[in-house]
Tab-separated table of C-alpha atoms in Angstrom:
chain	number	residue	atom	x	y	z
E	1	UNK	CA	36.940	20.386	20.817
E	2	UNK	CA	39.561	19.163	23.939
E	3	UNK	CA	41.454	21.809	24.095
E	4	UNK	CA	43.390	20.081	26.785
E	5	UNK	CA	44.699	17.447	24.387
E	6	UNK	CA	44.302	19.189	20.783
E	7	UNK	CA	45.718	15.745	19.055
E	8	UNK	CA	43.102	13.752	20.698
E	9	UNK	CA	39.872	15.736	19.442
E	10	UNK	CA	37.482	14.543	17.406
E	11	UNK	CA	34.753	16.633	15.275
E	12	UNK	CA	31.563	14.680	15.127
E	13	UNK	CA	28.328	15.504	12.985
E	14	UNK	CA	25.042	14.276	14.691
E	15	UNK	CA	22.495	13.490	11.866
E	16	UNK	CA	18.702	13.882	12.299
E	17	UNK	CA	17.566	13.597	8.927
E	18	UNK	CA	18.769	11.417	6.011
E	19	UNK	CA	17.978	10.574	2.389
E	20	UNK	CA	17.900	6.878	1.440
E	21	UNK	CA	17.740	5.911	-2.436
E	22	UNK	CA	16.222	3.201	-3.338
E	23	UNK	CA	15.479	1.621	-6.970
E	24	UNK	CA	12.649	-1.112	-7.297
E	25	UNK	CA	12.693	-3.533	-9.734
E	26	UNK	CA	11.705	-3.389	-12.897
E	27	UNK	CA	8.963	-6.315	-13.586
E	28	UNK	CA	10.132	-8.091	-16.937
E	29	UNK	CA	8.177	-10.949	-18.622
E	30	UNK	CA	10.234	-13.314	-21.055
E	31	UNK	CA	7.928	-13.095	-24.206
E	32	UNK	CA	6.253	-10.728	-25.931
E	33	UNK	CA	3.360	-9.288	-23.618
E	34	UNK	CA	-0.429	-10.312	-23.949
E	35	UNK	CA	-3.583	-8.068	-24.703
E	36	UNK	CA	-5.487	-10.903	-23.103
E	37	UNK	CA	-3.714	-11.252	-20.074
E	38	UNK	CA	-3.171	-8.092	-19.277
E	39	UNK	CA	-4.435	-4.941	-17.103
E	40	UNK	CA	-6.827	-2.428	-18.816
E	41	UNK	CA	-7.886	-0.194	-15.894
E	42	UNK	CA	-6.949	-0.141	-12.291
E	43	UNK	CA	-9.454	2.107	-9.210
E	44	UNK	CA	-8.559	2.626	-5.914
E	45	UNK	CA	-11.769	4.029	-3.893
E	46	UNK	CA	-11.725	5.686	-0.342
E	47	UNK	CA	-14.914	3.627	1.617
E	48	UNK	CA	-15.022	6.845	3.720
E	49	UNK	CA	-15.352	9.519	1.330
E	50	UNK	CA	-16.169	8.034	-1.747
E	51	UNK	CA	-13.227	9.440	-3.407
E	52	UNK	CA	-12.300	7.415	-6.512
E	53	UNK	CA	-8.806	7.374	-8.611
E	54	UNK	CA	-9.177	5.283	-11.876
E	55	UNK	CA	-6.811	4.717	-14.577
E	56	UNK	CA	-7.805	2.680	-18.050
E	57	UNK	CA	-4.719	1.665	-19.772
E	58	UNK	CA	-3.603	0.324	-23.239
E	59	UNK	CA	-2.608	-3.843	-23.165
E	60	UNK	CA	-0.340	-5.045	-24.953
E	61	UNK	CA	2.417	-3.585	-22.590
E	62	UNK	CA	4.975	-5.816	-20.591
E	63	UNK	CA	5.283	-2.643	-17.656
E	64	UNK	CA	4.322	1.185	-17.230
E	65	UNK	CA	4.996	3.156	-14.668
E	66	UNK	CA	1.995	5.855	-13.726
E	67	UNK	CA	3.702	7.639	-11.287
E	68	UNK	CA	3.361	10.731	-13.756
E	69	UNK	CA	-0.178	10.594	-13.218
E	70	UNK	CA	0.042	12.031	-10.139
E	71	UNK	CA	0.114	10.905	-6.337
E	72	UNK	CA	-3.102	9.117	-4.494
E	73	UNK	CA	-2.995	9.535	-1.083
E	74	UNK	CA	-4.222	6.843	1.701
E	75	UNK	CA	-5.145	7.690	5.433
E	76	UNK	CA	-3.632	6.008	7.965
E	77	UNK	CA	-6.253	2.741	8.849
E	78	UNK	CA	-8.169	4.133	6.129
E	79	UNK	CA	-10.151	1.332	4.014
E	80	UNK	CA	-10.314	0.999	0.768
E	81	UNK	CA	-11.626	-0.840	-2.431
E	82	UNK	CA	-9.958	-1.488	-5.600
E	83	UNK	CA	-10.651	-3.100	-9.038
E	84	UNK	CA	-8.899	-4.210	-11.854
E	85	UNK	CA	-9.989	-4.834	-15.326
E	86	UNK	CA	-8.939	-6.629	-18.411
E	87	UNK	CA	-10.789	-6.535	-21.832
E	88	UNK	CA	-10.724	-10.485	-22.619
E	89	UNK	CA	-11.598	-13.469	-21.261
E	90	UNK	CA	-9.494	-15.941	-23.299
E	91	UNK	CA	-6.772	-17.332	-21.131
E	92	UNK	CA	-6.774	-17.776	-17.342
E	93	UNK	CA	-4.796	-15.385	-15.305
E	94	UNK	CA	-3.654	-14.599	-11.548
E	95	UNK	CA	-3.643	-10.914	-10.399
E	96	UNK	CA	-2.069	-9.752	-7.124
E	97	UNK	CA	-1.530	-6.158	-5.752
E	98	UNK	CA	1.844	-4.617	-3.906
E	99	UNK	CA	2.506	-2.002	-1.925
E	100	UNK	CA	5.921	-1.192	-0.700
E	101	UNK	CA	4.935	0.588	2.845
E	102	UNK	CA	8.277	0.841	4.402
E	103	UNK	CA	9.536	2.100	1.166
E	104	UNK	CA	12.608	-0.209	1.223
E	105	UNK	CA	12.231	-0.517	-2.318
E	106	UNK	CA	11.059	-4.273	-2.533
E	107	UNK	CA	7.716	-5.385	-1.710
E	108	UNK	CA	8.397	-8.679	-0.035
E	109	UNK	CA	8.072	-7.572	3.382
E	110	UNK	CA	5.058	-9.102	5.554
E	111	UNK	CA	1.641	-7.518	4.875
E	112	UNK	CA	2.920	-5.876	1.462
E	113	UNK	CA	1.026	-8.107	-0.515
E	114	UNK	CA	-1.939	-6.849	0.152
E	115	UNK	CA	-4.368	-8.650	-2.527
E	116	UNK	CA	-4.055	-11.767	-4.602
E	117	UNK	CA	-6.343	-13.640	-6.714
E	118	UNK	CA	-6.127	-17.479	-7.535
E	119	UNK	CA	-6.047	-18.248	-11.154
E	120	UNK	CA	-9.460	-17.330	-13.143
E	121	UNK	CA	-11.145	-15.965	-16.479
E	122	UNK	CA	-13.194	-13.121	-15.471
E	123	UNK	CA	-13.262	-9.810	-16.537
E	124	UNK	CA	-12.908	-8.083	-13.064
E	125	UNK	CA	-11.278	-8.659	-10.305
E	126	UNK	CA	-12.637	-6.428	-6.983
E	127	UNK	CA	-11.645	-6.391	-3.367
E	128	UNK	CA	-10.426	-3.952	-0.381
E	129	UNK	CA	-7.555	-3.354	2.012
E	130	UNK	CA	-6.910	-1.514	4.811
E	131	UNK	CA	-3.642	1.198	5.383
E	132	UNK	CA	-1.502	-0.370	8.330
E	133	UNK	CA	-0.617	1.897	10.821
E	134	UNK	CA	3.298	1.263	10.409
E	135	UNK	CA	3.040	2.248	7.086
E	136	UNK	CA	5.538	5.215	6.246
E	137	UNK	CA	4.615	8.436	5.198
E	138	UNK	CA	6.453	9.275	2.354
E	139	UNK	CA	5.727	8.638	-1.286
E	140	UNK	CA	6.171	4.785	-2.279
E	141	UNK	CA	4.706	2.506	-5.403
E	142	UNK	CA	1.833	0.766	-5.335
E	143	UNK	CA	2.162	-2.374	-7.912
E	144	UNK	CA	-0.248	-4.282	-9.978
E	145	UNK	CA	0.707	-7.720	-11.832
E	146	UNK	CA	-1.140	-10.124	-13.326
E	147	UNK	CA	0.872	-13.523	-15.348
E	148	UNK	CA	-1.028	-16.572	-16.880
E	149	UNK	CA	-2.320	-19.078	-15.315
E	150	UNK	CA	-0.331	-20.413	-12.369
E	151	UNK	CA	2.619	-19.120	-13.773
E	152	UNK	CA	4.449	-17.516	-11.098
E	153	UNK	CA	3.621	-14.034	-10.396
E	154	UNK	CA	5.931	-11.688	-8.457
E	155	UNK	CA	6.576	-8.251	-7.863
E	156	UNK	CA	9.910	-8.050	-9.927
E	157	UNK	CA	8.013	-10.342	-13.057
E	158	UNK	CA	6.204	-13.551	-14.491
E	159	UNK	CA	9.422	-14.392	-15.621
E	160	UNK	CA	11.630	-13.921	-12.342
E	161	UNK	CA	13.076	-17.527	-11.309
E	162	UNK	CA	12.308	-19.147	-14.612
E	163	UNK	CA	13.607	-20.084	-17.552
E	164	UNK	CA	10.344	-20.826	-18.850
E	165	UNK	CA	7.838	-18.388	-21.348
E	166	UNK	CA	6.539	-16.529	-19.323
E	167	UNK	CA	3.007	-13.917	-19.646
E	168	UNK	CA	2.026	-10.885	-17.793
E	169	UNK	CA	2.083	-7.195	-17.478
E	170	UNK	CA	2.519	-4.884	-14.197
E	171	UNK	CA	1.461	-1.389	-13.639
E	172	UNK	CA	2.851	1.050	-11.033
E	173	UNK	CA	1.388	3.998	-9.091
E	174	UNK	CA	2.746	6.518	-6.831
E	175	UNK	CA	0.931	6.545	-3.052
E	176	UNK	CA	1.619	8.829	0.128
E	177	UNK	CA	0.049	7.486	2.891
E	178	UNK	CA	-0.917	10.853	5.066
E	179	UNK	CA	-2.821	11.523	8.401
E	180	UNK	CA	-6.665	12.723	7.623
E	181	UNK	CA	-6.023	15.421	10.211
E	182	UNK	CA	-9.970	14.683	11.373
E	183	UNK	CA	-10.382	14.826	15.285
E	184	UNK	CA	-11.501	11.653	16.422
E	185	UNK	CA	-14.753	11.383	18.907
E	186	UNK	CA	-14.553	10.626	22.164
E	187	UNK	CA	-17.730	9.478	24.216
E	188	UNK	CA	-18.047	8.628	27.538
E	189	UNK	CA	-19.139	5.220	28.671
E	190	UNK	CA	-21.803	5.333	31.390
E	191	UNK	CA	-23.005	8.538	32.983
E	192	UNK	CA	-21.386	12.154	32.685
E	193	UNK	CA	-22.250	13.329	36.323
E	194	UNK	CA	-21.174	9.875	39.344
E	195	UNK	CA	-21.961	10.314	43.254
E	196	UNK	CA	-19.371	8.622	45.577
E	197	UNK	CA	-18.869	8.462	48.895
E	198	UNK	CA	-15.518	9.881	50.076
E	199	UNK	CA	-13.090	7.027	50.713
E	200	UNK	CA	-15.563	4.708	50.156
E	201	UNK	CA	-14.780	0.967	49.616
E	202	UNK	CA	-14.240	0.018	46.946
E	203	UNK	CA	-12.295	2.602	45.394
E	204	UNK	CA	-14.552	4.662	42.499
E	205	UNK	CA	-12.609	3.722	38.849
E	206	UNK	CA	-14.187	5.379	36.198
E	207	UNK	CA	-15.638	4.044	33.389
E	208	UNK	CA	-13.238	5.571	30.650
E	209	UNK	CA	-14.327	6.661	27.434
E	210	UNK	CA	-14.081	5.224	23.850
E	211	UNK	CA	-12.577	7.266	21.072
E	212	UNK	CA	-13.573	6.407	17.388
E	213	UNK	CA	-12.003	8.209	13.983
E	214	UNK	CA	-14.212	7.721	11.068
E	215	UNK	CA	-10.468	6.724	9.014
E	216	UNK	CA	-8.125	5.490	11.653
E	217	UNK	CA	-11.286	3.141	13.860
């Protein structure tokens, strides 16, 4: 507050935290949804631990959100496999997974497509990813959609850009990416104990040391 010039002052709020809303899309299809291309169970395993989240789910359904399920939770560079099901092989279908890391609420940013699958008829689909490092922590929606054929398949729908029938179903699943906490270990390279001779030429440089985190590399 000036108190020199009282007509001049200015209050000012500094802000250090904030809350931003966001509201993904809701997939849609534009006909009635398929039991045959469809999703019937979705797992998301931790290579490191072993740890293993698995969800079978009714077809039949155009979207559901499992967020109510509960939260999984990813490590930072942590790898991971996943697999997703269906219970027929009648029609050919694509499958792709998204995850929204910078919780923007769209996943069309680079690297949030993070699996895809070309057209095909087979009753699981199985592959892995790996957590990217700029990913935020905070909870965000991991997204599962699979649409017939080469019909397109994006995050918002089979039918999005289309006037066409469309055929799919999506699935969604609340993530929080989080830091293990586990101390990496560090190992020196080369010997623990060097003899050097006091301004010797050339300069002694050490060797360094490598530091490895079973999660993170």
């Amino acid at each position: 507050f000036n108190t020199k010039d009282t007509s001049a002052s200015e209050a000012t709020v500094v802000k250090t935290a904030y809350i931003i809303v966001v509201q993904p899309c809701t997939p849609t299809i534009s006909v009635t949804a398929s039991t045959d291309v469809a999703i019937s169970y979705v797992s998301i395993e931790d290579v490191s631990s072993g740890d293993l989240y698995e969800n079978p789910s009714s077809t039949g359904v155009e979207y559901t959100d499992f967020s109510d399920l509960g939260t999984i939770e990813l490590n930072y560079g942590g790898a991971y496999n996943f697999e997703v099901k269906r219970n027929t092989t009648v029609n050919p279908m694509s499958r792709k997974i998204w995850v929204d890391w910078n919780v923007d609420g769209d996943f069309n940013d680079p690297g949030e497509e993070i699996a895809s699958e070309a057209t095909a008829q087979t009753l699981s689909w199985t592959g892995s990813f790996v957590v990217p490092a700029s990913a935020f922590e905070a909870n965000t929606l991991m997204r599962v959609g699979v649409s017939y054929d080469t019909d397109p398949n994006d995050p918002c729908g089979a039918s999005i850009n289309t006037a066409a029938n469309r055929v799919g179903e999506f699935e969604d699943y609340s993530i929080r990416v989080v830091n293990d906490g586990d101390k990496p270990v560090i190992s020196l390279v080369g010997m623990d104990t060097v003899y050097v001779e006091q301004n010797g030429i050339p300069a002694y440089t050490t060797d360094g040391a490598t530091a490895l985190d079973a999660s993170q590399g």
